Amino acid sequence: QVQVVESGGGLVQPGGSLRLSCAASGNIFSISHMGWYRQAPGKQRDLVALITPGGRTQYADSVKGRFTISMDNAKNTVSLEMNSLKPEDTAVYYCNVNGRIGSNQYKTNNWGQGTQVTISS
């Protein structure tokens, strides 16, 4: 099995910054990509950003230029640096790990418990 744990959520004023971190551990054979998703009240869960071990990244249009995702391949961790935060960024942020677990030949999605990010004055 794999464990996915997020940290770093909290309350920040508009225009402020926040950094989220996520650590994956357990019987991980390989990771295809790690990423962050978010879900606001009454909304669906949407992709924020993802990154591959090779460094390829993808961002939602709404966060492009404000958020930066990074990954430490050796430690199986991923971070999301969030700058110029807006009230519409308020959501529960979830870490996602996609890869092969143990001897399973199929790639699976593994999720953290989520961390609350609130942008308010």
JSON list of C-alpha atoms in Angstrom, two decimals:
[
{"chain": "A", "resi": 1, "resn": "GLN", "atom": "CA", "xyz": [0.00, 0.00, 0.00]},
{"chain": "A", "resi": 2, "resn": "VAL", "atom": "CA", "xyz": [0.94, 3.66, -0.25]},
{"chain": "A", "resi": 3, "resn": "GLN", "atom": "CA", "xyz": [0.47, 6.52, 2.18]},
{"chain": "A", "resi": 4, "resn": "VAL", "atom": "CA", "xyz": [-0.06, 10.09, 0.94]},
{"chain": "A", "resi": 5, "resn": "VAL", "atom": "CA", "xyz": [0.11, 12.92, 3.48]},
{"chain": "A", "resi": 6, "resn": "GLU", "atom": "CA", "xyz": [-0.37, 16.65, 2.81]},
{"chain": "A", "resi": 7, "resn": "SER", "atom": "CA", "xyz": [0.64, 19.57, 4.99]},
{"chain": "A", "resi": 8, "resn": "GLY", "atom": "CA", "xyz": [0.87, 23.36, 4.86]},
{"chain": "A", "resi": 9, "resn": "GLY", "atom": "CA", "xyz": [-2.73, 24.47, 4.51]},
{"chain": "A", "resi": 10, "resn": "GLY", "atom": "CA", "xyz": [-4.09, 27.45, 6.40]},
{"chain": "A", "resi": 11, "resn": "LEU", "atom": "CA", "xyz": [-5.57, 30.94, 6.29]},
{"chain": "A", "resi": 12, "resn": "VAL", "atom": "CA", "xyz": [-3.92, 33.73, 4.31]},
{"chain": "A", "resi": 13, "resn": "GLN", "atom": "CA", "xyz": [-4.97, 37.17, 3.08]},
{"chain": "A", "resi": 14, "resn": "PRO", "atom": "CA", "xyz": [-5.51, 37.94, -0.61]},
{"chain": "A", "resi": 15, "resn": "GLY", "atom": "CA", "xyz": [-2.19, 38.59, -2.32]},
{"chain": "A", "resi": 16, "resn": "GLY", "atom": "CA", "xyz": [-0.35, 36.41, 0.15]},
{"chain": "A", "resi": 17, "resn": "SER", "atom": "CA", "xyz": [1.60, 33.20, -0.32]},
{"chain": "A", "resi": 18, "resn": "LEU", "atom": "CA", "xyz": [1.41, 29.65, 0.95]},
{"chain": "A", "resi": 19, "resn": "ARG", "atom": "CA", "xyz": [3.38, 26.46, 0.36]},
{"chain": "A", "resi": 20, "resn": "LEU", "atom": "CA", "xyz": [1.82, 23.00, 0.40]},
{"chain": "A", "resi": 21, "resn": "SER", "atom": "CA", "xyz": [3.84, 19.80, 0.79]},
{"chain": "A", "resi": 22, "resn": "CYS", "atom": "CA", "xyz": [3.01, 16.16, 0.17]},
{"chain": "A", "resi": 23, "resn": "ALA", "atom": "CA", "xyz": [4.95, 13.00, 0.99]},
{"chain": "A", "resi": 24, "resn": "ALA", "atom": "CA", "xyz": [4.30, 9.56, -0.49]},
{"chain": "A", "resi": 25, "resn": "SER", "atom": "CA", "xyz": [5.58, 6.46, 1.28]},
{"chain": "A", "resi": 26, "resn": "GLY", "atom": "CA", "xyz": [5.10, 2.70, 1.29]},
{"chain": "A", "resi": 27, "resn": "ASN", "atom": "CA", "xyz": [5.68, -0.05, -1.25]},
{"chain": "A", "resi": 28, "resn": "ILE", "atom": "CA", "xyz": [6.05, 2.19, -4.30]},
{"chain": "A", "resi": 29, "resn": "PHE", "atom": "CA", "xyz": [7.50, 0.50, -7.38]},
{"chain": "A", "resi": 30, "resn": "SER", "atom": "CA", "xyz": [7.49, 3.60, -9.56]},
{"chain": "A", "resi": 31, "resn": "ILE", "atom": "CA", "xyz": [5.78, 6.98, -9.83]},
{"chain": "A", "resi": 32, "resn": "SER", "atom": "CA", "xyz": [4.42, 8.23, -13.13]},
{"chain": "A", "resi": 33, "resn": "HIS", "atom": "CA", "xyz": [3.41, 11.65, -11.83]},
{"chain": "A", "resi": 34, "resn": "MET", "atom": "CA", "xyz": [2.39, 13.54, -8.71]},
{"chain": "A", "resi": 35, "resn": "GLY", "atom": "CA", "xyz": [-0.02, 16.41, -8.58]},
{"chain": "A", "resi": 36, "resn": "TRP", "atom": "CA", "xyz": [-2.39, 18.69, -6.73]},
{"chain": "A", "resi": 37, "resn": "TYR", "atom": "CA", "xyz": [-6.16, 18.93, -7.14]},
{"chain": "A", "resi": 38, "resn": "ARG", "atom": "CA", "xyz": [-8.62, 21.20, -5.38]},
{"chain": "A", "resi": 39, "resn": "GLN", "atom": "CA", "xyz": [-12.32, 21.19, -4.60]},
{"chain": "A", "resi": 40, "resn": "ALA", "atom": "CA", "xyz": [-14.27, 24.27, -3.54]},
{"chain": "A", "resi": 41, "resn": "PRO", "atom": "CA", "xyz": [-17.74, 24.07, -1.94]},
{"chain": "A", "resi": 42, "resn": "GLY", "atom": "CA", "xyz": [-20.32, 23.17, -4.57]},
{"chain": "A", "resi": 43, "resn": "LYS", "atom": "CA", "xyz": [-17.65, 22.55, -7.22]},
{"chain": "A", "resi": 44, "resn": "GLN", "atom": "CA", "xyz": [-16.03, 19.50, -8.76]},
{"chain": "A", "resi": 45, "resn": "ARG", "atom": "CA", "xyz": [-12.50, 18.40, -7.98]},
{"chain": "A", "resi": 46, "resn": "ASP", "atom": "CA", "xyz": [-10.18, 19.96, -10.58]},
{"chain": "A", "resi": 47, "resn": "LEU", "atom": "CA", "xyz": [-6.53, 19.58, -11.48]},
{"chain": "A", "resi": 48, "resn": "VAL", "atom": "CA", "xyz": [-4.32, 22.41, -10.21]},
{"chain": "A", "resi": 49, "resn": "ALA", "atom": "CA", "xyz": [-0.89, 21.18, -11.29]},
{"chain": "A", "resi": 50, "resn": "LEU", "atom": "CA", "xyz": [1.04, 17.98, -11.94]},
{"chain": "A", "resi": 51, "resn": "ILE", "atom": "CA", "xyz": [4.65, 17.01, -12.43]},
{"chain": "A", "resi": 52, "resn": "THR", "atom": "CA", "xyz": [6.51, 13.93, -13.68]},
{"chain": "A", "resi": 53, "resn": "PRO", "atom": "CA", "xyz": [9.82, 12.60, -12.30]},
{"chain": "A", "resi": 54, "resn": "GLY", "atom": "CA", "xyz": [11.42, 13.94, -15.48]},
{"chain": "A", "resi": 55, "resn": "GLY", "atom": "CA", "xyz": [10.27, 17.47, -14.64]},
{"chain": "A", "resi": 56, "resn": "ARG", "atom": "CA", "xyz": [7.42, 17.91, -17.10]},
{"chain": "A", "resi": 57, "resn": "THR", "atom": "CA", "xyz": [4.67, 20.09, -15.61]},
{"chain": "A", "resi": 58, "resn": "GLN", "atom": "CA", "xyz": [1.06, 20.99, -16.32]},
{"chain": "A", "resi": 59, "resn": "TYR", "atom": "CA", "xyz": [-0.98, 23.80, -14.76]},
{"chain": "A", "resi": 60, "resn": "ALA", "atom": "CA", "xyz": [-4.59, 24.87, -14.76]},
{"chain": "A", "resi": 61, "resn": "ASP", "atom": "CA", "xyz": [-5.06, 28.15, -16.62]},
{"chain": "A", "resi": 62, "resn": "SER", "atom": "CA", "xyz": [-6.41, 29.80, -13.47]},
{"chain": "A", "resi": 63, "resn": "VAL", "atom": "CA", "xyz": [-3.13, 29.31, -11.56]},
{"chain": "A", "resi": 64, "resn": "LYS", "atom": "CA", "xyz": [-0.57, 29.59, -14.35]},
{"chain": "A", "resi": 65, "resn": "GLY", "atom": "CA", "xyz": [2.05, 32.18, -13.48]},
{"chain": "A", "resi": 66, "resn": "ARG", "atom": "CA", "xyz": [1.08, 32.22, -9.78]},
{"chain": "A", "resi": 67, "resn": "PHE", "atom": "CA", "xyz": [1.67, 28.62, -8.63]},
{"chain": "A", "resi": 68, "resn": "THR", "atom": "CA", "xyz": [4.80, 26.50, -9.00]},
{"chain": "A", "resi": 69, "resn": "ILE", "atom": "CA", "xyz": [4.96, 22.73, -8.54]},
{"chain": "A", "resi": 70, "resn": "SER", "atom": "CA", "xyz": [8.18, 20.88, -7.74]},
{"chain": "A", "resi": 71, "resn": "MET", "atom": "CA", "xyz": [9.16, 17.30, -6.95]},
{"chain": "A", "resi": 72, "resn": "ASP", "atom": "CA", "xyz": [11.98, 15.55, -5.12]},
{"chain": "A", "resi": 73, "resn": "ASN", "atom": "CA", "xyz": [12.38, 12.17, -6.82]},
{"chain": "A", "resi": 74, "resn": "ALA", "atom": "CA", "xyz": [14.62, 10.74, -4.09]},
{"chain": "A", "resi": 75, "resn": "LYS", "atom": "CA", "xyz": [12.16, 11.49, -1.29]},
{"chain": "A", "resi": 76, "resn": "ASN", "atom": "CA", "xyz": [8.88, 11.02, -3.22]},
{"chain": "A", "resi": 77, "resn": "THR", "atom": "CA", "xyz": [7.67, 14.44, -2.19]},
{"chain": "A", "resi": 78, "resn": "VAL", "atom": "CA", "xyz": [5.89, 17.18, -4.11]},
{"chain": "A", "resi": 79, "resn": "SER", "atom": "CA", "xyz": [5.38, 20.83, -3.19]},
{"chain": "A", "resi": 80, "resn": "LEU", "atom": "CA", "xyz": [3.08, 23.56, -4.44]},
{"chain": "A", "resi": 81, "resn": "GLU", "atom": "CA", "xyz": [4.22, 27.15, -3.99]},
{"chain": "A", "resi": 82, "resn": "MET", "atom": "CA", "xyz": [1.21, 29.45, -4.22]},
{"chain": "A", "resi": 83, "resn": "ASN", "atom": "CA", "xyz": [1.69, 33.19, -4.72]},
{"chain": "A", "resi": 84, "resn": "SER", "atom": "CA", "xyz": [-0.65, 36.13, -5.35]},
{"chain": "A", "resi": 85, "resn": "LEU", "atom": "CA", "xyz": [-3.47, 34.17, -3.78]},
{"chain": "A", "resi": 86, "resn": "LYS", "atom": "CA", "xyz": [-7.07, 35.10, -4.53]},
{"chain": "A", "resi": 87, "resn": "PRO", "atom": "CA", "xyz": [-10.32, 34.36, -2.67]},
{"chain": "A", "resi": 88, "resn": "GLU", "atom": "CA", "xyz": [-11.30, 32.02, -5.52]},
{"chain": "A", "resi": 89, "resn": "ASP", "atom": "CA", "xyz": [-8.30, 29.84, -4.61]},
{"chain": "A", "resi": 90, "resn": "THR", "atom": "CA", "xyz": [-10.13, 28.84, -1.42]},
{"chain": "A", "resi": 91, "resn": "ALA", "atom": "CA", "xyz": [-10.63, 25.07, -1.48]},
{"chain": "A", "resi": 92, "resn": "VAL", "atom": "CA", "xyz": [-9.57, 21.75, -0.04]},
{"chain": "A", "resi": 93, "resn": "TYR", "atom": "CA", "xyz": [-6.34, 20.78, -1.78]},
{"chain": "A", "resi": 94, "resn": "TYR", "atom": "CA", "xyz": [-5.62, 17.09, -2.41]},
{"chain": "A", "resi": 95, "resn": "CYS", "atom": "CA", "xyz": [-2.32, 15.45, -3.28]},
{"chain": "A", "resi": 96, "resn": "ASN", "atom": "CA", "xyz": [-2.40, 12.74, -5.96]},
{"chain": "A", "resi": 97, "resn": "VAL", "atom": "CA", "xyz": [0.21, 10.06, -6.63]},
{"chain": "A", "resi": 98, "resn": "ASN", "atom": "CA", "xyz": [-0.04, 8.01, -9.83]},
{"chain": "A", "resi": 99, "resn": "GLY", "atom": "CA", "xyz": [2.17, 4.99, -10.32]},
{"chain": "A", "resi": 100, "resn": "ARG", "atom": "CA", "xyz": [2.78, 1.30, -9.76]},
{"chain": "A", "resi": 101, "resn": "ILE", "atom": "CA", "xyz": [2.39, 0.01, -6.22]},
{"chain": "A", "resi": 102, "resn": "GLY", "atom": "CA", "xyz": [4.19, -3.17, -5.18]},
{"chain": "A", "resi": 103, "resn": "SER", "atom": "CA", "xyz": [4.04, -5.87, -7.84]},
{"chain": "A", "resi": 104, "resn": "ASN", "atom": "CA", "xyz": [0.88, -4.45, -9.45]},
{"chain": "A", "resi": 105, "resn": "GLN", "atom": "CA", "xyz": [1.46, -4.00, -13.18]},
{"chain": "A", "resi": 106, "resn": "TYR", "atom": "CA", "xyz": [-1.29, -1.38, -13.43]},
{"chain": "A", "resi": 107, "resn": "LYS", "atom": "CA", "xyz": [-0.87, 2.24, -12.46]},
{"chain": "A", "resi": 108, "resn": "THR", "atom": "CA", "xyz": [-3.26, 3.53, -9.81]},
{"chain": "A", "resi": 109, "resn": "ASN", "atom": "CA", "xyz": [-4.25, 6.89, -8.35]},
{"chain": "A", "resi": 110, "resn": "ASN", "atom": "CA", "xyz": [-3.59, 7.38, -4.65]},
{"chain": "A", "resi": 111, "resn": "TRP", "atom": "CA", "xyz": [-4.97, 10.34, -2.70]},
{"chain": "A", "resi": 112, "resn": "GLY", "atom": "CA", "xyz": [-4.14, 12.23, 0.44]},
{"chain": "A", "resi": 113, "resn": "GLN", "atom": "CA", "xyz": [-6.72, 13.30, 2.99]},
{"chain": "A", "resi": 114, "resn": "GLY", "atom": "CA", "xyz": [-6.77, 16.91, 1.82]},
{"chain": "A", "resi": 115, "resn": "THR", "atom": "CA", "xyz": [-5.73, 20.18, 3.44]},
{"chain": "A", "resi": 116, "resn": "GLN", "atom": "CA", "xyz": [-7.86, 23.33, 3.73]},
{"chain": "A", "resi": 117, "resn": "VAL", "atom": "CA", "xyz": [-6.64, 26.54, 2.09]},
{"chain": "A", "resi": 118, "resn": "THR", "atom": "CA", "xyz": [-8.66, 29.67, 2.88]},
{"chain": "A", "resi": 119, "resn": "ILE", "atom": "CA", "xyz": [-7.99, 33.06, 1.28]},
{"chain": "A", "resi": 120, "resn": "SER", "atom": "CA", "xyz": [-9.88, 35.80, 3.09]},
{"chain": "A", "resi": 121, "resn": "SER", "atom": "CA", "xyz": [-9.41, 39.34, 4.36]}
]
